[in-house]
mmCIF file of C-alpha atoms and ligand atoms in Angstrom:
data_model
loop_
_atom_site.group_PDB
_atom_site.id
_atom_site.type_symbol
_atom_site.label_atom_id
_atom_site.label_comp_id
_atom_site.label_asym_id
_atom_site.label_seq_id
_atom_site.Cartn_x
_atom_site.Cartn_y
_atom_site.Cartn_z
ATOM 1 C CA MET A 1 -129.510 1.558 86.041
ATOM 2 C CA SER A 2 -130.784 4.513 88.081
ATOM 3 C CA LYS A 3 -134.198 4.463 89.686
ATOM 4 C CA PRO A 4 -136.755 7.161 88.893
ATOM 5 C CA GLU A 5 -136.992 10.054 91.329
ATOM 6 C CA PRO A 6 -139.974 9.693 93.703
ATOM 7 C CA THR A 7 -142.887 11.960 92.971
ATOM 8 C CA ALA A 8 -145.791 12.456 95.302
ATOM 9 C CA PRO A 9 -148.897 13.935 93.728
ATOM 10 C CA VAL A 10 -151.328 15.387 96.231
ATOM 11 C CA THR A 11 -155.037 14.658 95.873
ATOM 12 C CA ALA A 12 -157.260 16.401 98.435
ATOM 13 C CA ASP A 13 -155.549 15.619 101.757
ATOM 14 C CA LEU A 14 -153.742 12.511 100.536
ATOM 15 C CA LEU A 15 -150.081 12.344 99.613
ATOM 16 C CA ILE A 16 -150.175 9.699 96.929
ATOM 17 C CA PRO A 17 -147.492 6.995 97.155
ATOM 18 C CA GLN A 18 -145.475 6.593 93.985
ATOM 19 C CA HIS A 19 -145.660 2.789 94.029
ATOM 20 C CA VAL A 20 -148.523 0.737 95.478
ATOM 21 C CA ALA A 21 -148.326 -3.057 95.504
ATOM 22 C CA ILE A 22 -151.354 -5.213 96.258
ATOM 23 C CA ILE A 23 -151.820 -8.787 97.434
ATOM 24 C CA MET A 24 -155.312 -9.413 96.070
ATOM 25 C CA ASP A 25 -156.657 -11.951 98.572
ATOM 26 C CA GLY A 26 -160.071 -13.298 99.521
ATOM 27 C CA ASN A 27 -161.673 -14.185 96.199
ATOM 28 C CA GLY A 28 -162.514 -17.692 97.425
ATOM 29 C CA ARG A 29 -163.999 -16.493 100.718
ATOM 30 C CA TRP A 30 -165.983 -13.798 98.920
ATOM 31 C CA ALA A 31 -167.517 -16.511 96.733
ATOM 32 C CA ALA A 32 -168.072 -18.980 99.602
ATOM 33 C CA ALA A 33 -169.904 -16.301 101.610
ATOM 34 C CA ARG A 34 -172.376 -16.068 98.717
ATOM 35 C CA GLY A 35 -172.659 -19.786 97.997
ATOM 36 C CA LEU A 36 -170.874 -19.260 94.670
ATOM 37 C CA PRO A 37 -168.054 -21.291 93.115
ATOM 38 C CA ARG A 38 -164.518 -19.985 93.771
ATOM 39 C CA GLY A 39 -164.127 -19.173 90.063
ATOM 40 C CA GLU A 40 -166.854 -16.554 90.423
ATOM 41 C CA GLY A 41 -164.766 -14.887 93.131
ATOM 42 C CA HIS A 42 -161.804 -14.734 90.743
ATOM 43 C CA ARG A 43 -163.999 -13.322 87.954
ATOM 44 C CA ARG A 44 -165.273 -10.600 90.280
ATOM 45 C CA GLY A 45 -161.642 -10.126 91.270
ATOM 46 C CA VAL A 46 -160.834 -9.113 87.710
ATOM 47 C CA GLU A 47 -163.604 -6.483 87.906
ATOM 48 C CA ALA A 48 -162.023 -5.134 91.094
ATOM 49 C CA LEU A 49 -158.675 -5.057 89.328
ATOM 50 C CA ARG A 50 -160.137 -2.953 86.485
ATOM 51 C CA LYS A 51 -161.591 -0.489 89.019
ATOM 52 C CA THR A 52 -158.282 -0.331 90.859
ATOM 53 C CA VAL A 53 -156.282 0.418 87.711
ATOM 54 C CA ARG A 54 -158.743 3.211 86.901
ATOM 55 C CA ALA A 55 -158.419 4.582 90.435
ATOM 56 C CA ALA A 56 -154.614 4.436 90.192
ATOM 57 C CA ILE A 57 -154.754 6.488 86.977
ATOM 58 C CA GLU A 58 -157.115 9.032 88.547
ATOM 59 C CA LEU A 59 -155.096 9.336 91.758
ATOM 60 C CA GLY A 60 -151.755 9.708 89.989
ATOM 61 C CA ILE A 61 -150.149 6.533 91.339
ATOM 62 C CA GLY A 62 -147.079 5.914 89.179
ATOM 63 C CA TYR A 63 -146.649 2.173 89.686
ATOM 64 C CA LEU A 64 -149.226 -0.434 90.635
ATOM 65 C CA THR A 65 -148.000 -3.980 91.247
ATOM 66 C CA ILE A 66 -150.538 -6.791 91.573
ATOM 67 C CA PHE A 67 -149.932 -10.331 92.823
ATOM 68 C CA SER A 68 -152.029 -12.209 90.290
ATOM 69 C CA PHE A 69 -150.587 -15.739 90.432
ATOM 70 C CA SER A 70 -147.953 -17.022 92.832
ATOM 71 C CA SER A 71 -145.345 -19.707 92.247
ATOM 72 C CA GLU A 72 -147.239 -21.662 94.934
ATOM 73 C CA ASN A 73 -150.659 -21.309 93.235
ATOM 74 C CA TRP A 74 -149.847 -24.283 90.959
ATOM 75 C CA SER A 75 -150.662 -26.525 93.938
ATOM 76 C CA ARG A 76 -154.355 -25.555 93.728
ATOM 77 C CA PRO A 77 -156.803 -27.966 92.041
ATOM 78 C CA ALA A 78 -156.146 -28.182 88.288
ATOM 79 C CA ALA A 79 -159.558 -26.678 87.472
ATOM 80 C CA GLU A 80 -158.842 -23.572 89.548
ATOM 81 C CA VAL A 81 -155.351 -23.170 88.046
ATOM 82 C CA SER A 82 -156.880 -23.385 84.595
ATOM 83 C CA ASP A 83 -159.561 -20.860 85.603
ATOM 84 C CA LEU A 84 -156.892 -18.385 86.754
ATOM 85 C CA LEU A 85 -154.808 -18.855 83.593
ATOM 86 C CA GLY A 86 -157.983 -18.374 81.533
ATOM 87 C CA LEU A 87 -158.722 -15.128 83.377
ATOM 88 C CA LEU A 88 -155.233 -13.838 82.676
ATOM 89 C CA ARG A 89 -155.652 -14.639 78.971
ATOM 90 C CA LEU A 90 -159.062 -12.917 78.936
ATOM 91 C CA PHE A 91 -157.768 -9.919 80.854
ATOM 92 C CA ILE A 92 -154.922 -9.367 78.404
ATOM 93 C CA ARG A 93 -157.060 -10.060 75.311
ATOM 94 C CA ASN A 94 -160.015 -7.898 76.416
ATOM 95 C CA ASP A 95 -158.327 -5.135 78.343
ATOM 96 C CA LEU A 96 -155.005 -4.576 76.614
ATOM 97 C CA LYS A 97 -156.347 -2.034 74.097
ATOM 98 C CA ASP A 98 -158.088 -0.080 76.875
ATOM 99 C CA LEU A 99 -154.965 -0.138 79.016
ATOM 100 C CA HIS A 100 -152.930 1.073 76.064
ATOM 101 C CA ARG A 101 -155.429 3.832 75.321
ATOM 102 C CA SER A 102 -155.217 4.918 78.959
ATOM 103 C CA GLN A 103 -151.418 5.172 78.620
ATOM 104 C CA VAL A 104 -150.805 2.236 80.978
ATOM 105 C CA ARG A 105 -147.470 0.491 80.587
ATOM 106 C CA VAL A 106 -147.609 -3.226 81.420
ATOM 107 C CA ARG A 107 -144.626 -5.009 82.955
ATOM 108 C CA VAL A 108 -144.516 -8.613 84.076
ATOM 109 C CA ILE A 109 -142.406 -10.122 86.860
ATOM 110 C CA GLY A 110 -142.080 -13.807 87.720
ATOM 111 C CA GLU A 111 -140.710 -16.969 86.142
ATOM 112 C CA ARG A 112 -141.764 -17.147 82.488
ATOM 113 C CA ASP A 113 -139.983 -20.333 81.495
ATOM 114 C CA ASP A 114 -142.658 -22.585 83.085
ATOM 115 C CA LEU A 115 -145.514 -20.892 81.243
ATOM 116 C CA THR A 116 -147.108 -22.222 78.062
ATOM 117 C CA PRO A 117 -145.961 -20.446 74.879
ATOM 118 C CA ASP A 118 -149.391 -18.819 74.359
ATOM 119 C CA VAL A 119 -149.429 -17.251 77.829
ATOM 120 C CA ARG A 120 -145.799 -16.198 77.464
ATOM 121 C CA SER A 121 -146.413 -14.510 74.140
ATOM 122 C CA LEU A 122 -149.534 -12.732 75.452
ATOM 123 C CA LEU A 123 -147.479 -11.291 78.301
ATOM 124 C CA GLU A 124 -144.736 -10.255 75.884
ATOM 125 C CA GLU A 125 -147.285 -8.672 73.550
ATOM 126 C CA ALA A 126 -148.739 -6.652 76.450
ATOM 127 C CA GLU A 127 -145.281 -5.393 77.410
ATOM 128 C CA GLU A 128 -144.303 -4.645 73.835
ATOM 129 C CA MET A 129 -147.486 -2.780 72.879
ATOM 130 C CA THR A 130 -147.414 -0.564 75.979
ATOM 131 C CA ARG A 131 -143.679 -0.040 76.388
ATOM 132 C CA ASP A 132 -143.726 3.712 75.674
ATOM 133 C CA ASN A 133 -146.726 4.511 77.880
ATOM 134 C CA ARG A 134 -145.961 6.649 80.877
ATOM 135 C CA LYS A 135 -149.144 7.311 82.837
ATOM 136 C CA VAL A 136 -149.127 4.280 85.165
ATOM 137 C CA THR A 137 -146.950 1.202 85.127
ATOM 138 C CA LEU A 138 -149.024 -1.885 85.906
ATOM 139 C CA VAL A 139 -146.654 -4.578 87.129
ATOM 140 C CA VAL A 140 -148.277 -8.000 86.857
ATOM 141 C CA ALA A 141 -146.627 -10.516 89.190
ATOM 142 C CA PHE A 142 -147.435 -13.778 87.469
ATOM 143 C CA ASN A 143 -145.943 -17.143 88.411
ATOM 144 C CA TYR A 144 -144.122 -14.972 90.909
ATOM 145 C CA GLY A 145 -142.412 -15.868 94.173
ATOM 146 C CA SER A 146 -139.987 -13.512 95.862
ATOM 147 C CA ARG A 147 -137.581 -16.182 97.116
ATOM 148 C CA GLN A 148 -137.438 -17.631 93.608
ATOM 149 C CA GLU A 149 -136.774 -14.140 92.184
ATOM 150 C CA ILE A 150 -133.913 -13.580 94.654
ATOM 151 C CA ALA A 151 -132.513 -17.041 93.828
ATOM 152 C CA ARG A 152 -132.618 -16.162 90.097
ATOM 153 C CA ALA A 153 -130.730 -12.938 90.826
ATOM 154 C CA ALA A 154 -128.149 -14.840 92.893
ATOM 155 C CA ARG A 155 -127.718 -17.357 90.058
ATOM 156 C CA ARG A 156 -127.056 -14.553 87.545
ATOM 157 C CA VAL A 157 -124.504 -12.976 89.871
ATOM 158 C CA ALA A 158 -122.839 -16.380 90.451
ATOM 159 C CA GLN A 159 -122.588 -16.819 86.669
ATOM 160 C CA GLN A 160 -120.784 -13.477 86.415
ATOM 161 C CA VAL A 161 -118.362 -14.547 89.145
ATOM 162 C CA ALA A 162 -117.822 -17.915 87.441
ATOM 163 C CA ALA A 163 -117.121 -16.142 84.151
ATOM 164 C CA GLY A 164 -114.541 -13.957 85.897
ATOM 165 C CA GLU A 165 -116.528 -10.789 85.120
ATOM 166 C CA ILE A 166 -116.757 -9.742 88.791
ATOM 167 C CA THR A 167 -115.113 -10.763 92.055
ATOM 168 C CA PRO A 168 -117.128 -12.050 95.050
ATOM 169 C CA GLU A 169 -116.145 -8.839 96.871
ATOM 170 C CA ALA A 170 -118.149 -6.853 94.305
ATOM 171 C CA ILE A 171 -121.397 -8.478 95.505
ATOM 172 C CA ASP A 172 -123.522 -6.152 97.584
ATOM 173 C CA ALA A 173 -127.230 -5.437 98.037
ATOM 174 C CA ASP A 174 -127.207 -2.978 95.154
ATOM 175 C CA LEU A 175 -125.757 -5.553 92.748
ATOM 176 C CA ILE A 176 -128.285 -8.222 93.776
ATOM 177 C CA GLY A 177 -131.070 -5.633 93.386
ATOM 178 C CA ARG A 178 -129.911 -4.924 89.849
ATOM 179 C CA HIS A 179 -130.506 -8.571 88.909
ATOM 180 C CA LEU A 180 -134.094 -8.763 90.139
ATOM 181 C CA ASP A 181 -136.901 -9.133 87.577
ATOM 182 C CA ALA A 182 -137.615 -5.396 87.159
ATOM 183 C CA PRO A 183 -134.581 -3.573 88.568
ATOM 184 C CA ASP A 184 -135.512 -0.198 87.089
ATOM 185 C CA LEU A 185 -138.738 0.104 89.091
ATOM 186 C CA PRO A 186 -138.846 1.970 92.418
ATOM 187 C CA ASP A 187 -139.494 -0.070 95.557
ATOM 188 C CA PRO A 188 -143.122 -0.060 96.715
ATOM 189 C CA ASP A 189 -143.957 2.692 99.193
ATOM 190 C CA LEU A 190 -147.133 0.927 100.233
ATOM 191 C CA VAL A 191 -148.041 -2.771 100.201
ATOM 192 C CA ILE A 192 -151.717 -3.544 100.724
ATOM 193 C CA ARG A 193 -153.101 -6.992 101.488
ATOM 194 C CA THR A 194 -156.827 -7.557 101.396
ATOM 195 C CA SER A 195 -158.992 -10.102 103.255
ATOM 196 C CA GLY A 196 -157.556 -9.582 106.737
ATOM 197 C CA GLU A 197 -154.596 -11.957 106.387
ATOM 198 C CA LEU A 198 -151.452 -10.519 108.004
ATOM 199 C CA ARG A 199 -148.497 -11.823 105.980
ATOM 200 C CA LEU A 200 -146.524 -11.170 102.798
ATOM 201 C CA SER A 201 -146.713 -14.713 101.368
ATOM 202 C CA ASN A 202 -143.487 -14.530 99.345
ATOM 203 C CA PHE A 203 -144.409 -11.200 97.664
ATOM 204 C CA LEU A 204 -141.709 -8.556 96.986
ATOM 205 C CA LEU A 205 -139.690 -9.543 100.086
ATOM 206 C CA TRP A 206 -136.582 -7.733 98.861
ATOM 207 C CA GLN A 207 -138.334 -4.671 97.496
ATOM 208 C CA SER A 208 -140.622 -4.151 100.514
ATOM 209 C CA ALA A 209 -137.779 -3.854 103.051
ATOM 210 C CA TYR A 210 -138.941 -0.309 103.893
ATOM 211 C CA SER A 211 -142.492 -0.347 102.565
ATOM 212 C CA GLU A 212 -145.441 0.535 104.723
ATOM 213 C CA LEU A 213 -147.749 -2.465 105.077
ATOM 214 C CA VAL A 214 -151.491 -1.916 105.272
ATOM 215 C CA PHE A 215 -153.891 -4.811 105.840
ATOM 216 C CA VAL A 216 -157.549 -4.291 105.054
ATOM 217 C CA PRO A 217 -160.376 -6.682 105.977
ATOM 218 C CA THR A 218 -162.124 -6.268 102.586
ATOM 219 C CA TYR A 219 -162.197 -9.328 100.325
ATOM 220 C CA TRP A 220 -160.545 -8.485 97.012
ATOM 221 C CA PRO A 221 -163.735 -8.549 94.850
ATOM 222 C CA ASP A 222 -165.146 -5.739 97.038
ATOM 223 C CA PHE A 223 -162.010 -3.590 96.774
ATOM 224 C CA ASP A 224 -162.598 -0.229 95.101
ATOM 225 C CA ARG A 225 -161.313 3.332 94.970
ATOM 226 C CA ALA A 226 -162.675 4.109 98.445
ATOM 227 C CA THR A 227 -160.804 1.145 99.958
ATOM 228 C CA LEU A 228 -157.656 2.212 98.135
ATOM 229 C CA GLU A 229 -157.995 5.765 99.420
ATOM 230 C CA GLY A 230 -158.532 4.407 102.950
ATOM 231 C CA ALA A 231 -155.272 2.427 102.699
ATOM 232 C CA ILE A 232 -153.455 5.503 101.358
ATOM 233 C CA ALA A 233 -154.848 7.602 104.233
ATOM 234 C CA GLU A 234 -153.423 5.025 106.669
ATOM 235 C CA TYR A 235 -150.079 5.203 104.805
ATOM 236 C CA CYS A 236 -150.104 9.004 105.156
ATOM 237 C CA ARG A 237 -150.387 8.651 108.925
ATOM 238 C CA ARG A 238 -147.217 6.553 109.112
ATOM 239 C CA GLU A 239 -143.710 7.876 109.776
ATOM 240 C CA ARG A 240 -141.136 6.322 107.489
ATOM 241 C CA ARG A 241 -137.643 6.073 108.955
ATOM 242 C CA PHE A 242 -135.670 3.964 106.459
ATOM 243 C CA GLY A 243 -133.428 3.065 109.411
ATOM 244 C CA GLY A 244 -132.703 6.748 110.064
ATOM 245 C CA LEU A 245 -134.775 9.576 111.503
ATOM 246 C CA ALA A 246 -138.485 10.029 110.961
ATOM 247 C CA VAL A 247 -139.806 11.095 107.556
ATOM 248 C CA ARG A 248 -143.502 11.586 106.967
ATOM 249 C CA ALA A 249 -144.918 8.931 104.568
ATOM 250 C CA GLY A 250 -145.189 10.271 101.042
ATOM 251 C CA SER A 251 -142.623 13.016 101.585
HETATM 252 C C1 LIG B 301 -156.457 -14.841 96.127
HETATM 253 O O1 LIG B 301 -157.737 -15.251 96.456
HETATM 254 C C2 LIG B 301 -156.331 -14.437 94.755
HETATM 255 C C3 LIG B 301 -155.614 -15.135 93.824
HETATM 256 C C4 LIG B 301 -154.948 -16.411 94.093
HETATM 257 C C5 LIG B 301 -155.463 -14.668 92.471
HETATM 258 C C6 LIG B 301 -155.816 -13.253 92.189
HETATM 259 C C7 LIG B 301 -156.472 -13.223 90.904
HETATM 260 C C8 LIG B 301 -157.374 -12.332 90.481
HETATM 261 C C9 LIG B 301 -157.784 -11.130 91.202
HETATM 262 C C10 LIG B 301 -158.040 -12.542 89.219
HETATM 263 C C11 LIG B 301 -157.113 -12.845 88.128
HETATM 264 C C12 LIG B 301 -156.439 -11.638 87.580
HETATM 265 C C13 LIG B 301 -155.496 -11.779 86.642
HETATM 266 C C14 LIG B 301 -154.929 -10.604 85.931
HETATM 267 C C15 LIG B 301 -155.012 -13.137 86.321
HETATM 268 P P1 LIG B 301 -157.901 -16.677 97.081
HETATM 269 O O2 LIG B 301 -158.378 -17.588 96.015
HETATM 270 O O3 LIG B 301 -156.640 -17.145 97.743
HETATM 271 O O4 LIG B 301 -158.998 -16.417 98.145
HETATM 272 P P2 LIG B 301 -159.228 -17.203 99.512
HETATM 273 O O5 LIG B 301 -157.986 -16.997 100.358
HETATM 274 O O6 LIG B 301 -160.422 -16.517 100.089
HETATM 275 O O7 LIG B 301 -159.472 -18.626 99.184
#
């Protein structure tokens, strides 16, 4: 499957990256700083997500990937896990029509088999309803871990070898990439992590091989269009080399 050609809309002085991926971190600390329960931080996090999707539409970002629940998040207290699942349900139930009206296509990456049938069918409904939309693709990473995704891809390739469909010599990076959860999407140009933490935490490890990483101190509930534009401005100052000679970010 061929990947879409990169496009780089220009807004004011910013060259807009085609694909922005965000690790939305700091909800708990945002809440703790205000003496509020962690759940309130997650609720305000959903507000920030709405604002960010709107900003992505306005700025002409083609793909926005959000890390909304990691494979490791199941180890949080049961009440918090249930809060996060509840927020996902609410987000899809309340926002799906608006997203659809705004021409947002929803895609989901992550392991679906462990999810309850109601959550699974909500995710499928969101993908189905919005499948022909072309303005922005919102990729929801849910029950997602990058090592697990790569292991799933390797398992699918191993099955093809075992079935005699391909030889081991046919395995290369391109083939593995074609068995990831959303192989038709372009790699992220820019990965942003909020809250000042400086790591990827098992997010898009394969796809971000050549992404620019921008870390912002803002806790996720305070993230807005201005913070996004600040991260994009930082991205525009980077030189991307892809292992070769310098290319200006966004070009
Ligand atoms: C990290 O904050 C954030 C998450 C684990 C989940 C992100 C979820 C949302 C923004 C809301 C839910 C949105 C959907 C669509 C389900 P943290 O709790 O790790 O913060 P901390 O590091 O300060 O404790």
